[in-house]
Amino acid sequence: MARTDSTATAPPAWGVQHTLCLPTEDAARQAAAELAAGGHRLVAIRAHDHFRSNPSSFWYGKPSLDPELAGWWQVFSLAVHSGHDRRALGPFLRHEHIRIAGVARSRGGFHQGRAEGHAVTLQQVFARDGLVHERTTAEVAPPVPLPNDPAPPAPGPRWTGLASAEPHRPEDVVRAVVAVAERMYGSSDGAPEAVGWLLEEDFAFGEPYETTGAFLGDLADAVAHQGDCTDDTVDAVPFLAELASDGAIPPAARVIVLGDLLQLSSAGASLAVFTADRVAALGGVWQEPADVQMTRRAIGRALPRLLDRWDEETDAARFVLAALAATTAPEGVGTHLVPRLKDLPAPAGSPRADTVALIAALLDNERGLGTALHRLTSWRPALAERTASPHAVPRQVAVAVLPALVMEDVGPAVHS
C-alpha cells in the first residue's frame, strides 16, 4: 500500500528498465524521444548485438542469440517511480507495460522485456553505450490516487472428495507412482529418461520426501524441466496419463498430475501469446515448436481414456479434465462435454463460473469466447496484458491463461 504516515520511512524509489526492439535507427530514436518525454530518466539506443562487435565485451565474437534481428535497433530506458512500495505500484506498472509495448508496436517493433528493482541499483548498472537522453532526477509519477486492482468475486464452494479418512503419507504416494512405472516399463532401462530415475536403485534407497507436493514437483520438473517440452516429455506423457487414472494414486495427487498435463498442453499457446508482437513485427507466421506440438498431440491421444473416467472422478478432477479437453482436443471434439459442465459446483457470479464459461467457449467452437475473456478481465486485470496486443489470437490467450485459473482454484484443496 502507499505510505501515508509522514513519520514513516519512504520506500526506496523503484525502477523499471524496458527494452524495445525497432526495425530502424529512426524508429528507435522516435521511441526513445517519446519515452524521455514521458519522464524516463535514462534512454539509450544501440544497434542490435552492439556488444558483439566490442572487443572489450564478454559478448565479443560470440554468435547472436537472435540472428533474425540483424539490422534492428534496440531502445533501453529506465523509469523511476518513488513514494510507493512495489505492491502498491502493481496496477500502475501493469498499465505502463501495456502502454510502452504500444509505443514499440506503433513503430513496427515489439517490447522485448523488462527488469525491475531498486532504482539506485538499476541506474548504477545501466549500460550507457548509445545514451541519447539523461535527466538525472526525472521520474514517472504515478497518478493520484494510485489505481487499485478490482476485488475478485467471492470464491466458489470448496472442493470435496479429495481428502481421505486416512491421510496418505508421502512414501505411500511415491510407492504407488513407482509401482505404475514398474508396471509400464519393468526397469529403468526401458523407461523414458524422465521416468527412469524412479526405477533406479539409488532412488529407492534415497532420502524420503517430506511432502507429497515436493515429490510431485520433482516428477513434473523431470518430465519438463522449467516447463520446457522435449522428446523425453513426449515419451513421458503416457506415464503421466496412467498416474492420473490409477486408482492407487490419491485423488488429490491425481488432480495435480492432471494439472501438469494441462500446463504442458497449454505451452504452445502461452509461447504464441508471449511472442505475438515479435512474430508480427518480423513479418512471420506463428509456428508451434515441434516438441511442444508433439507433447500436445500425445496428451490428445491420452485424453479419451482420461475422459472415460469422468463419472467416477471428483468434481475437482472433472474441472481440470474439462480444461484439458478444451486445450488439447481438436476443434469440435469436446463439444459433448459442454452440457456436463453444469454439474460442476460453479455458482453464477463466482470466479469458477467465469472459468467454466471460458472452458465452455473453447469446447464449443469458441462461441462466447470474447464475452468470457472480457468477464475474466474485469476482475483479473493481469489478463489485460495478454489481451492488449492486437496480434494475440483470442483462443491462444484463453488457452494460455486457463492453467493458472484452474489450478489456483483447486490448489488450496489439493495441497491442504
Coordinates of C-alpha atoms in Angstrom, one line a residue:
M1 CA 0.0 0.0 0.0
A2 CA 1.0 3.6 -0.4
R3 CA 2.7 5.2 2.6
T4 CA 0.5 7.8 4.2
D5 CA 2.2 8.2 7.6
S6 CA 4.5 11.2 7.3
T7 CA 6.8 9.8 10.1
A8 CA 7.3 6.5 8.2
T9 CA 10.4 6.0 6.2
A10 CA 9.6 6.3 2.5
P11 CA 10.2 3.1 0.5
P12 CA 13.2 3.3 -1.9
A13 CA 12.5 4.5 -5.4
W14 CA 11.5 1.7 -7.7
G15 CA 13.0 1.3 -11.2
V16 CA 11.8 -0.5 -14.3
Q17 CA 14.1 -0.9 -17.3
H18 CA 12.3 -1.6 -20.6
T19 CA 13.9 -3.0 -23.7
L20 CA 12.3 -2.3 -27.1
C21 CA 13.3 -3.7 -30.5
L22 CA 12.7 -1.5 -33.5
P23 CA 13.3 -2.1 -37.2
T24 CA 15.3 1.1 -38.0
E25 CA 17.5 3.6 -36.2
D26 CA 15.0 6.3 -37.0
A27 CA 12.2 4.3 -35.3
A28 CA 14.4 3.7 -32.3
R29 CA 15.2 7.4 -31.9
Q30 CA 11.5 8.3 -32.2
A31 CA 10.6 5.7 -29.5
A32 CA 13.5 6.9 -27.3
A33 CA 12.3 10.5 -27.6
E34 CA 8.8 9.6 -26.6
L35 CA 10.0 7.7 -23.5
A36 CA 12.2 10.5 -22.5
A37 CA 9.4 13.0 -22.9
G38 CA 7.3 10.7 -20.6
G39 CA 9.8 11.1 -17.8
H40 CA 12.2 8.2 -18.3
R41 CA 15.5 9.0 -16.6
L42 CA 17.9 7.2 -18.9
V43 CA 17.4 6.2 -22.5
A44 CA 19.9 4.6 -24.8
I45 CA 19.7 3.2 -28.3
R46 CA 22.1 0.7 -29.8
A47 CA 22.2 -1.5 -32.9
H48 CA 21.2 -5.0 -32.1
D49 CA 24.1 -7.1 -31.0
H50 CA 26.1 -3.9 -30.4
F51 CA 28.4 -5.6 -27.8
R52 CA 29.3 -8.5 -30.1
S53 CA 31.4 -6.1 -32.0
N54 CA 33.1 -4.6 -29.0
P55 CA 36.4 -6.3 -28.2
S56 CA 36.2 -5.3 -24.5
S57 CA 32.8 -7.0 -24.1
F58 CA 32.1 -10.5 -22.8
W59 CA 29.9 -11.0 -25.9
Y60 CA 32.6 -10.1 -28.4
G61 CA 32.6 -12.5 -31.3
K62 CA 30.0 -14.8 -29.8
P63 CA 27.2 -15.9 -32.1
S64 CA 24.0 -14.0 -32.0
L65 CA 21.1 -15.4 -30.0
D66 CA 18.7 -13.6 -32.3
P67 CA 20.2 -13.6 -35.8
E68 CA 16.8 -12.8 -37.2
L69 CA 17.1 -9.3 -35.7
A70 CA 20.3 -8.4 -37.7
G71 CA 20.0 -4.8 -38.7
W72 CA 17.4 -3.9 -36.0
W73 CA 17.9 -1.4 -33.2
Q74 CA 17.1 -1.6 -29.5
V75 CA 16.0 1.0 -27.0
F76 CA 16.9 0.7 -23.4
S77 CA 15.1 3.0 -20.9
L78 CA 15.0 3.4 -17.1
A79 CA 11.8 4.7 -15.5
V80 CA 11.9 5.7 -11.8
H81 CA 8.9 5.7 -9.5
S82 CA 9.1 7.0 -5.9
G83 CA 6.9 7.3 -2.9
H84 CA 5.3 3.8 -3.0
D85 CA 6.3 0.2 -2.5
R86 CA 6.2 -2.3 -5.3
R87 CA 2.9 -3.9 -4.3
A88 CA 1.1 -0.6 -4.4
L89 CA 2.6 0.2 -7.8
G90 CA 1.4 -3.1 -9.3
P91 CA -1.7 -1.9 -11.2
F92 CA 0.1 1.2 -12.5
L93 CA 3.2 -0.7 -13.7
R94 CA 0.9 -3.1 -15.5
H95 CA -0.7 -0.3 -17.4
E96 CA 2.7 1.2 -18.1
H97 CA 3.9 -2.1 -19.6
I98 CA 0.9 -2.2 -21.9
R99 CA 1.4 1.4 -22.9
I100 CA 5.1 1.0 -23.6
A101 CA 4.5 -2.1 -25.6
G102 CA 2.2 0.0 -27.7
V103 CA 5.0 2.5 -28.3
A104 CA 7.1 -0.2 -29.8
R105 CA 4.2 -1.7 -31.7
S106 CA 3.2 1.6 -33.3
R107 CA 6.7 1.9 -34.9
G108 CA 6.8 -1.6 -36.2
G109 CA 8.6 -3.2 -33.3
F110 CA 8.0 -5.0 -30.1
H111 CA 8.6 -4.9 -26.4
Q112 CA 11.4 -7.3 -25.7
G113 CA 11.5 -7.4 -21.9
R114 CA 11.7 -5.5 -18.7
A115 CA 13.7 -5.7 -15.4
E116 CA 12.7 -4.3 -12.1
G117 CA 14.5 -3.4 -8.9
H118 CA 15.6 -0.6 -6.7
A119 CA 16.1 2.4 -8.9
V120 CA 19.6 3.2 -7.5
T121 CA 20.8 -0.3 -8.4
L122 CA 19.4 -0.3 -11.9
Q123 CA 20.8 3.2 -12.5
Q124 CA 24.3 2.0 -11.5
V125 CA 24.2 -1.0 -13.8
F126 CA 22.5 0.8 -16.8
A127 CA 24.8 0.4 -19.9
R128 CA 25.3 3.9 -21.2
D129 CA 26.6 3.0 -24.6
G130 CA 24.4 4.9 -27.1
L131 CA 22.9 7.1 -24.4
V132 CA 20.6 9.7 -26.0
H133 CA 18.6 11.1 -23.1
E134 CA 19.6 11.6 -19.5
R135 CA 17.7 13.5 -16.8
T136 CA 19.3 12.8 -13.5
T137 CA 16.2 13.5 -11.4
A138 CA 13.5 12.6 -13.8
E139 CA 10.7 10.4 -12.5
V140 CA 7.5 9.0 -13.9
A141 CA 4.9 10.0 -11.3
P142 CA 2.1 7.5 -10.8
P143 CA -1.4 9.0 -10.8
V144 CA -3.1 10.2 -7.6
P145 CA -4.7 8.3 -6.2
L146 CA -2.9 5.1 -7.4
P147 CA -5.2 2.7 -9.2
N148 CA -6.2 -0.5 -7.4
D149 CA -7.0 -3.9 -8.8
P150 CA -10.7 -4.8 -8.5
A151 CA -11.6 -7.3 -5.9
P152 CA -12.4 -10.8 -7.4
P153 CA -15.8 -12.2 -6.9
A154 CA -16.5 -14.4 -3.9
P155 CA -14.9 -17.8 -4.5
G156 CA -17.0 -20.9 -5.3
P157 CA -17.7 -23.7 -2.9
R158 CA -14.9 -25.8 -1.5
W159 CA -14.0 -28.9 -3.5
T160 CA -14.9 -32.2 -1.9
G161 CA -13.8 -35.8 -2.2
L162 CA -10.1 -35.1 -2.3
A163 CA -9.3 -35.9 1.3
S164 CA -9.4 -39.4 2.8
A165 CA -10.1 -40.6 6.3
E166 CA -6.6 -41.9 6.4
P167 CA -4.2 -39.2 5.1
H168 CA -1.7 -40.6 2.6
R169 CA 1.9 -40.4 3.6
P170 CA 4.4 -39.2 1.0
E171 CA 6.1 -42.5 1.0
D172 CA 2.8 -44.2 0.1
V173 CA 2.3 -41.9 -2.9
V174 CA 5.9 -42.5 -4.0
R175 CA 5.4 -46.2 -3.7
A176 CA 2.2 -46.1 -5.8
V177 CA 3.9 -44.0 -8.5
V178 CA 6.9 -46.3 -8.7
A179 CA 4.5 -49.3 -9.0
V180 CA 3.0 -47.7 -12.1
A181 CA 6.4 -47.1 -13.6
E182 CA 7.4 -50.8 -12.8
R183 CA 4.1 -52.0 -14.4
M184 CA 4.7 -49.9 -17.6
Y185 CA 8.4 -50.2 -18.1
G186 CA 9.7 -53.0 -15.9
S187 CA 13.1 -51.3 -15.3
S188 CA 14.9 -48.0 -15.8
D189 CA 16.4 -49.4 -19.0
G190 CA 13.0 -49.5 -20.7
A191 CA 11.6 -46.3 -19.2
P192 CA 11.8 -42.8 -20.8
E193 CA 14.7 -40.8 -19.3
A194 CA 12.2 -38.5 -17.5
V195 CA 10.8 -41.5 -15.6
G196 CA 13.8 -43.9 -15.3
W197 CA 15.1 -42.2 -12.1
L198 CA 12.0 -43.7 -10.3
L199 CA 13.2 -47.2 -11.0
E200 CA 16.9 -46.7 -10.2
E201 CA 18.2 -48.4 -7.0
D202 CA 19.7 -45.2 -5.6
F203 CA 16.3 -43.5 -5.7
A204 CA 14.7 -46.4 -3.8
F205 CA 17.2 -46.0 -1.0
G206 CA 17.4 -42.2 -1.1
E207 CA 16.2 -39.7 1.4
P208 CA 12.4 -39.9 1.9
Y209 CA 10.2 -36.9 0.8
E210 CA 8.8 -34.8 3.5
T211 CA 5.7 -33.9 1.4
T212 CA 3.8 -35.4 -1.5
G213 CA 3.9 -32.0 -3.2
A214 CA 7.7 -32.0 -3.1
F215 CA 7.8 -35.4 -4.8
L216 CA 5.3 -34.5 -7.5
G217 CA 7.1 -31.2 -8.1
D218 CA 10.3 -33.2 -8.8
L219 CA 8.4 -35.5 -11.1
A220 CA 7.0 -32.6 -13.0
D221 CA 10.4 -31.0 -13.3
A222 CA 11.9 -34.3 -14.6
V223 CA 9.3 -34.5 -17.3
A224 CA 9.6 -30.9 -18.4
H225 CA 12.4 -29.0 -16.8
Q226 CA 11.3 -25.5 -16.1
G227 CA 8.3 -26.3 -18.3
D228 CA 10.3 -26.9 -21.5
C229 CA 9.0 -29.7 -23.7
T230 CA 11.5 -32.1 -25.1
D231 CA 11.4 -35.6 -26.7
D232 CA 11.5 -37.0 -23.2
T233 CA 8.4 -35.0 -22.3
V234 CA 6.5 -36.6 -25.2
D235 CA 7.7 -40.1 -24.2
A236 CA 6.6 -39.4 -20.6
V237 CA 3.0 -38.3 -21.4
P238 CA 1.6 -41.9 -21.3
F239 CA 3.1 -42.3 -17.9
L240 CA 1.5 -39.1 -16.5
A241 CA -1.8 -40.1 -18.1
E242 CA -1.5 -43.5 -16.3
L243 CA -0.8 -41.8 -13.0
A244 CA -3.8 -39.5 -13.5
S245 CA -6.1 -42.5 -14.0
D246 CA -4.6 -45.0 -11.5
G247 CA -6.9 -45.7 -8.5
A248 CA -3.9 -46.4 -6.2
I249 CA -2.9 -42.8 -6.5
P250 CA -4.7 -40.5 -4.1
P251 CA -7.4 -38.2 -5.7
A252 CA -5.6 -35.0 -4.8
A253 CA -2.3 -36.3 -6.3
R254 CA -4.0 -37.3 -9.5
V255 CA -5.5 -33.8 -9.8
I256 CA -2.0 -32.3 -9.5
V257 CA -0.8 -34.7 -12.3
L258 CA -3.8 -33.6 -14.4
G259 CA -2.7 -30.0 -13.8
D260 CA 0.8 -30.9 -15.1
L261 CA -0.8 -32.2 -18.3
L262 CA -2.9 -29.1 -18.6
Q263 CA 0.2 -26.9 -18.2
L264 CA 2.0 -28.9 -20.9
S265 CA -0.9 -28.8 -23.3
S266 CA -1.1 -25.0 -23.0
A267 CA 2.7 -24.4 -23.5
G268 CA 2.3 -23.6 -27.2
A269 CA -0.4 -21.1 -26.7
S270 CA 1.5 -19.4 -23.9
L271 CA 4.5 -19.0 -26.2
A272 CA 2.4 -17.8 -29.1
V273 CA 0.8 -15.0 -26.9
F274 CA 4.2 -14.0 -25.4
T275 CA 5.8 -13.7 -28.8
A276 CA 2.8 -12.4 -30.8
D277 CA 4.1 -8.8 -31.3
R278 CA 7.6 -10.1 -32.1
V279 CA 6.3 -12.5 -34.8
A280 CA 4.1 -9.9 -36.3
A281 CA 6.9 -7.3 -36.3
L282 CA 9.2 -9.7 -38.1
G283 CA 6.5 -10.5 -40.7
G284 CA 6.4 -14.1 -39.7
V285 CA 3.6 -16.6 -39.0
W286 CA 3.5 -18.4 -35.6
Q287 CA 4.7 -21.9 -35.7
E288 CA 4.4 -24.2 -32.7
P289 CA 7.8 -25.7 -31.8
A290 CA 7.9 -29.4 -32.8
D291 CA 8.4 -30.8 -29.3
V292 CA 5.6 -28.6 -27.9
Q293 CA 3.3 -29.8 -30.7
M294 CA 4.2 -33.4 -30.2
T295 CA 3.6 -33.1 -26.5
R296 CA 0.2 -31.6 -27.0
R297 CA -0.7 -34.3 -29.5
A298 CA 0.4 -37.1 -27.1
I299 CA -1.9 -35.6 -24.5
G300 CA -4.7 -35.6 -27.0
R301 CA -4.1 -39.3 -27.7
A302 CA -4.4 -40.0 -23.9
L303 CA -7.4 -37.7 -23.4
P304 CA -10.2 -40.2 -24.4
R305 CA -9.1 -42.6 -21.8
L306 CA -8.9 -39.9 -19.1
L307 CA -12.4 -38.6 -20.1
D308 CA -13.8 -42.2 -19.8
R309 CA -13.3 -41.8 -16.0
W310 CA -15.5 -38.6 -15.9
D311 CA -18.4 -40.2 -14.0
E312 CA -16.1 -41.7 -11.3
E313 CA -13.9 -38.6 -10.8
T314 CA -14.1 -35.9 -8.1
D315 CA -15.5 -32.6 -9.1
A316 CA -12.0 -31.1 -9.0
A317 CA -10.7 -33.7 -11.4
R318 CA -13.6 -33.1 -13.7
F319 CA -12.8 -29.3 -13.6
V320 CA -9.2 -30.0 -14.7
L321 CA -10.2 -32.6 -17.2
A322 CA -12.7 -30.2 -18.9
A323 CA -9.9 -27.6 -19.1
L324 CA -7.6 -30.3 -20.5
A325 CA -10.1 -31.2 -23.2
A326 CA -10.6 -27.5 -24.0
T327 CA -6.8 -27.0 -24.6
T328 CA -6.0 -30.3 -26.2
A329 CA -8.9 -31.8 -28.2
P330 CA -9.2 -30.9 -31.9
E331 CA -11.9 -28.4 -32.7
G332 CA -15.3 -29.7 -32.1
V333 CA -14.2 -32.9 -30.4
G334 CA -15.0 -31.8 -26.9
T335 CA -18.5 -30.3 -27.6
H336 CA -20.2 -33.2 -25.9
L337 CA -18.7 -32.1 -22.6
V338 CA -20.4 -28.7 -22.6
P339 CA -23.7 -29.9 -21.2
R340 CA -21.8 -31.8 -18.4
L341 CA -20.1 -28.7 -17.2
K342 CA -23.3 -27.6 -15.5
D343 CA -22.7 -30.4 -13.0
L344 CA -19.6 -28.7 -11.6
P345 CA -20.1 -26.6 -8.4
A346 CA -19.7 -23.2 -10.1
P347 CA -22.4 -20.9 -8.9
A348 CA -23.2 -17.9 -11.1
G349 CA -21.0 -14.8 -10.3
S350 CA -18.1 -16.8 -8.9
P351 CA -14.6 -16.8 -10.4
R352 CA -15.1 -20.5 -11.1
A353 CA -18.2 -19.8 -13.1
D354 CA -16.2 -17.4 -15.3
T355 CA -13.5 -20.1 -15.8
V356 CA -16.1 -22.7 -16.7
A357 CA -17.6 -20.2 -19.2
L358 CA -14.1 -19.9 -20.8
I359 CA -13.8 -23.7 -20.9
A360 CA -17.3 -24.0 -22.5
A361 CA -16.4 -21.4 -25.1
L362 CA -13.2 -23.2 -26.1
L363 CA -15.0 -26.6 -26.3
D364 CA -18.0 -25.1 -28.2
N365 CA -16.0 -23.8 -31.2
E366 CA -15.2 -20.5 -29.5
R367 CA -18.8 -19.5 -29.2
G368 CA -18.9 -16.8 -26.5
L369 CA -15.1 -16.7 -26.2
G370 CA -14.9 -12.9 -26.4
T371 CA -17.5 -12.4 -23.7
A372 CA -15.8 -14.9 -21.4
L373 CA -12.4 -13.2 -21.8
H374 CA -14.0 -9.8 -21.1
R375 CA -15.7 -11.0 -18.0
L376 CA -12.4 -12.5 -16.7
T377 CA -10.5 -9.3 -17.5
S378 CA -13.0 -7.3 -15.4
W379 CA -11.7 -8.9 -12.1
R380 CA -8.4 -10.3 -13.2
P381 CA -6.6 -7.3 -14.6
A382 CA -3.3 -9.2 -15.2
L383 CA -5.2 -10.8 -18.1
A384 CA -5.2 -7.4 -19.8
E385 CA -1.5 -7.8 -20.6
R386 CA -2.3 -10.9 -22.5
T387 CA -5.2 -9.4 -24.5
A388 CA -3.6 -5.9 -25.1
S389 CA -1.8 -6.9 -28.3
P390 CA -3.9 -7.0 -31.5
H391 CA -1.7 -9.8 -32.6
A392 CA -2.7 -12.1 -29.8
V393 CA -5.3 -14.6 -31.0
P394 CA -8.2 -14.8 -28.5
R395 CA -8.2 -18.6 -28.5
Q396 CA -4.5 -18.7 -27.7
V397 CA -4.9 -16.1 -25.0
A398 CA -7.7 -18.2 -23.4
V399 CA -5.7 -21.4 -23.6
A400 CA -2.6 -19.6 -22.2
V401 CA -4.4 -18.3 -19.1
L402 CA -6.5 -21.4 -18.4
P403 CA -4.0 -23.4 -16.3
A404 CA -3.5 -20.7 -13.8
L405 CA -7.2 -20.0 -13.5
V406 CA -7.9 -23.7 -12.9
M407 CA -5.0 -24.7 -10.7
E408 CA -5.3 -21.6 -8.5
D409 CA -8.9 -22.7 -7.8
V410 CA -8.2 -26.3 -7.0
G411 CA -4.7 -25.7 -5.4
P412 CA -5.8 -25.0 -1.8
A413 CA -7.9 -28.2 -1.8
V414 CA -5.2 -30.5 -3.3
H415 CA -2.3 -29.1 -1.3
S416 CA -4.1 -28.9 2.1

